[in-house]
Amino acid sequence: MAPAIITLAADAPKLDTGNTAFLLLSSALVMLMTPGLAFFYGGMVRVKSALNMLMMSFISLGIITLLWTGYGFSFAFDGDNGGFLGGTSWLGLRDIAPDDLWGATGTPVFAFAAFQLMFAIITPALISGALADRVKFTAWSLFIAVWATVVYFPVAHWVWGGGWLGQKGVIDFAGGTAVHINAGAAALGVILVIGKRVGFKRDPMRPHSMPWVMLGAGLLWFGWFGFNAGSEITADGVASTVFINTQIATAAAMIGWLAYERLRHGSFTTLGAASGAVAGLVAITPSCASVSPLGAIAVGVIAGVICAAAVSLKYRFNYDDSLDVVGVHMVGGIVGSLLIGLLNTGGVGQDVKGVFYGGGWHQLGVQAIGVFSVLGYSLVCSAILAKLIDMAMGFRVPEDVEISGIDQAEHAETAYDFTGVGSVSHAAPSGVETVTRKVDA
Amino acid sequence: MKLITAVVKPHRLDEIKEALQAFGVQGLTVTEASGYGRQRGHTEVYRGAEYTVDLVPKIRIEVLVEDADADELIEVVVKAARTGKIGDGKVWSLPVDTAVRVRTGERGPDAL
């Protein structure tokens, strides 16, 4: 990604309408991923907590947008302070004129700010899948606000804003470390503090709507083209390579996951197809500009198989990663980020090569530094933050609320109306005229 | 009078209905039901986690008939419901004291 420079000189690059159109549309595509994620997760929980799952994603659209406007964009992308954090001159998005351009891309700073905002929104929302069914909505809202401030904005700066990981040469084209490992490690940190759902490993917790899951996975796949290709910012050959690699790896991962499932459990499941696709999207995210189309197949198949195997770890190690955020996003992100060190062709606008292309082991080491520093930072900060929130206000809902369903208690709503004859008595909403239908005798 | 109750596979409903009509039965009641017999339920797998679903979907068909028709009707239902596979269901009959047609107040066999 381009360095944070606003060009003010007379020979400044001109506005490029093609790139700007591409970036704005990519931003809109990435925005759609958050509701897509909401459906992906929402379908995987039980009926009694489906709305809460949707809301944990949607609230991120509200909270993070305001934080981003206030200080998020400035902290992540306004210059560099010691490699750790950006500056303060863009607080409130002041002092940015509509004509100011982002580096040499020919796109307005506001377009770039909007694009990166969508990343900042979906990353905390990703965490929510691990916390399904059991956290207070207020505690969750507070968590993502502080988490974005303490973890996401700095890490985005490290990787893309000119911070220390970018300076070290870590390649993370569209967010394998900054988004997926970051969110997956945070999920692990929080669930180690707040514990398992009531009845974990004992009660059946079957997904309530596989069609929702497929809808959500489809929307994620669609939006991911904006996520990955849009990260090039300019509508060029690299963006095109990234676009097709995204499609190829996702397809390969879906097939890889399904093949693993068929061998291991005997069926090609719908959830496996959806999960495999997401695992492929995650793994190709950091590596989409580094690998060839055949390399993308390798990334996809490896991620599909490893993630399919990783999701059962929670039963072995006895932690309740409810919807497999760790198994898919953290593990998938690690796979994709490390494979850059092996499969980087160096042919798409990068001057480093992977082990298989004669580049030696250096880049693999650099990638590992990126992976484990973000993983460790996010895990530790998230666990501490979860502990503090738990001590201050209680992170979890009471056990009886969890058993009877979080939707009713936290949101005063339910996802579906299953009421039978006479089971609800209420007045008609005010302003609605009650019509008595005449029946012929 | 007898009450014939059949708990059978849902997809056999149409065959059973047609067989009952051919037999001359005037009315029947159908209820969605769930349960299991010796076959127990089935298994579903989500991301490798297996869930045993004990209660499988069934339908319950109830028919009131005169005593003389009961045995033959049971045979008709069993024949129509049978697929030969596990989980085909059960049919049984119970004696009924009284039946009343609500519209007319007729009682006993006249109410059927």
PDB file of C-alpha atoms in Angstrom, chain A residues 44 204-207 265 269 275 315 323-324, chain B residues 42 44-53:
ATOM      1  CA  MET A  44     -24.685 -20.804  12.669  1.00  0.00           C
ATOM      2  CA  PRO A 204     -26.594 -29.821  20.846  1.00  0.00           C
ATOM      3  CA  MET A 205     -25.825 -26.401  19.364  1.00  0.00           C
ATOM      4  CA  ARG A 206     -26.775 -26.975  15.790  1.00  0.00           C
ATOM      5  CA  PRO A 207     -26.835 -24.078  13.320  1.00  0.00           C
ATOM      6  CA  HIS A 265     -16.787 -37.628   8.120  1.00  0.00           C
ATOM      7  CA  THR A 269     -21.727 -30.537   3.913  1.00  0.00           C
ATOM      8  CA  SER A 275     -16.428 -22.493   5.603  1.00  0.00           C
ATOM      9  CA  TYR A 315     -12.930 -29.823  21.379  1.00  0.00           C
ATOM     10  CA  LEU A 323     -18.144 -20.329  15.379  1.00  0.00           C
ATOM     11  CA  ASP A 324     -14.465 -21.124  14.730  1.00  0.00           C
TER      12      ASP A 324
ATOM     13  CA  HIS B  42     -30.205 -39.853  12.685  1.00  0.00           C
ATOM     14  CA  GLU B  44     -25.949 -34.670  11.423  1.00  0.00           C
ATOM     15  CA  VAL B  45     -22.393 -33.364  11.100  1.00  0.00           C
ATOM     16  CA  TYR B  46     -21.483 -29.659  11.303  1.00  0.00           C
ATOM     17  CA  ARG B  47     -17.785 -28.857  10.874  1.00  0.00           C
ATOM     18  CA  GLY B  48     -16.939 -32.327  12.097  1.00  0.00           C
ATOM     19  CA  ALA B  49     -19.107 -32.077  15.219  1.00  0.00           C
ATOM     20  CA  GLU B  50     -21.720 -34.832  15.240  1.00  0.00           C
ATOM     21  CA  TYR B  51     -25.225 -34.209  16.492  1.00  0.00           C
ATOM     22  CA  THR B  52     -27.569 -37.110  17.140  1.00  0.00           C
ATOM     23  CA  VAL B  53     -31.132 -36.120  16.388  1.00  0.00           C
TER      24      VAL B  53
END
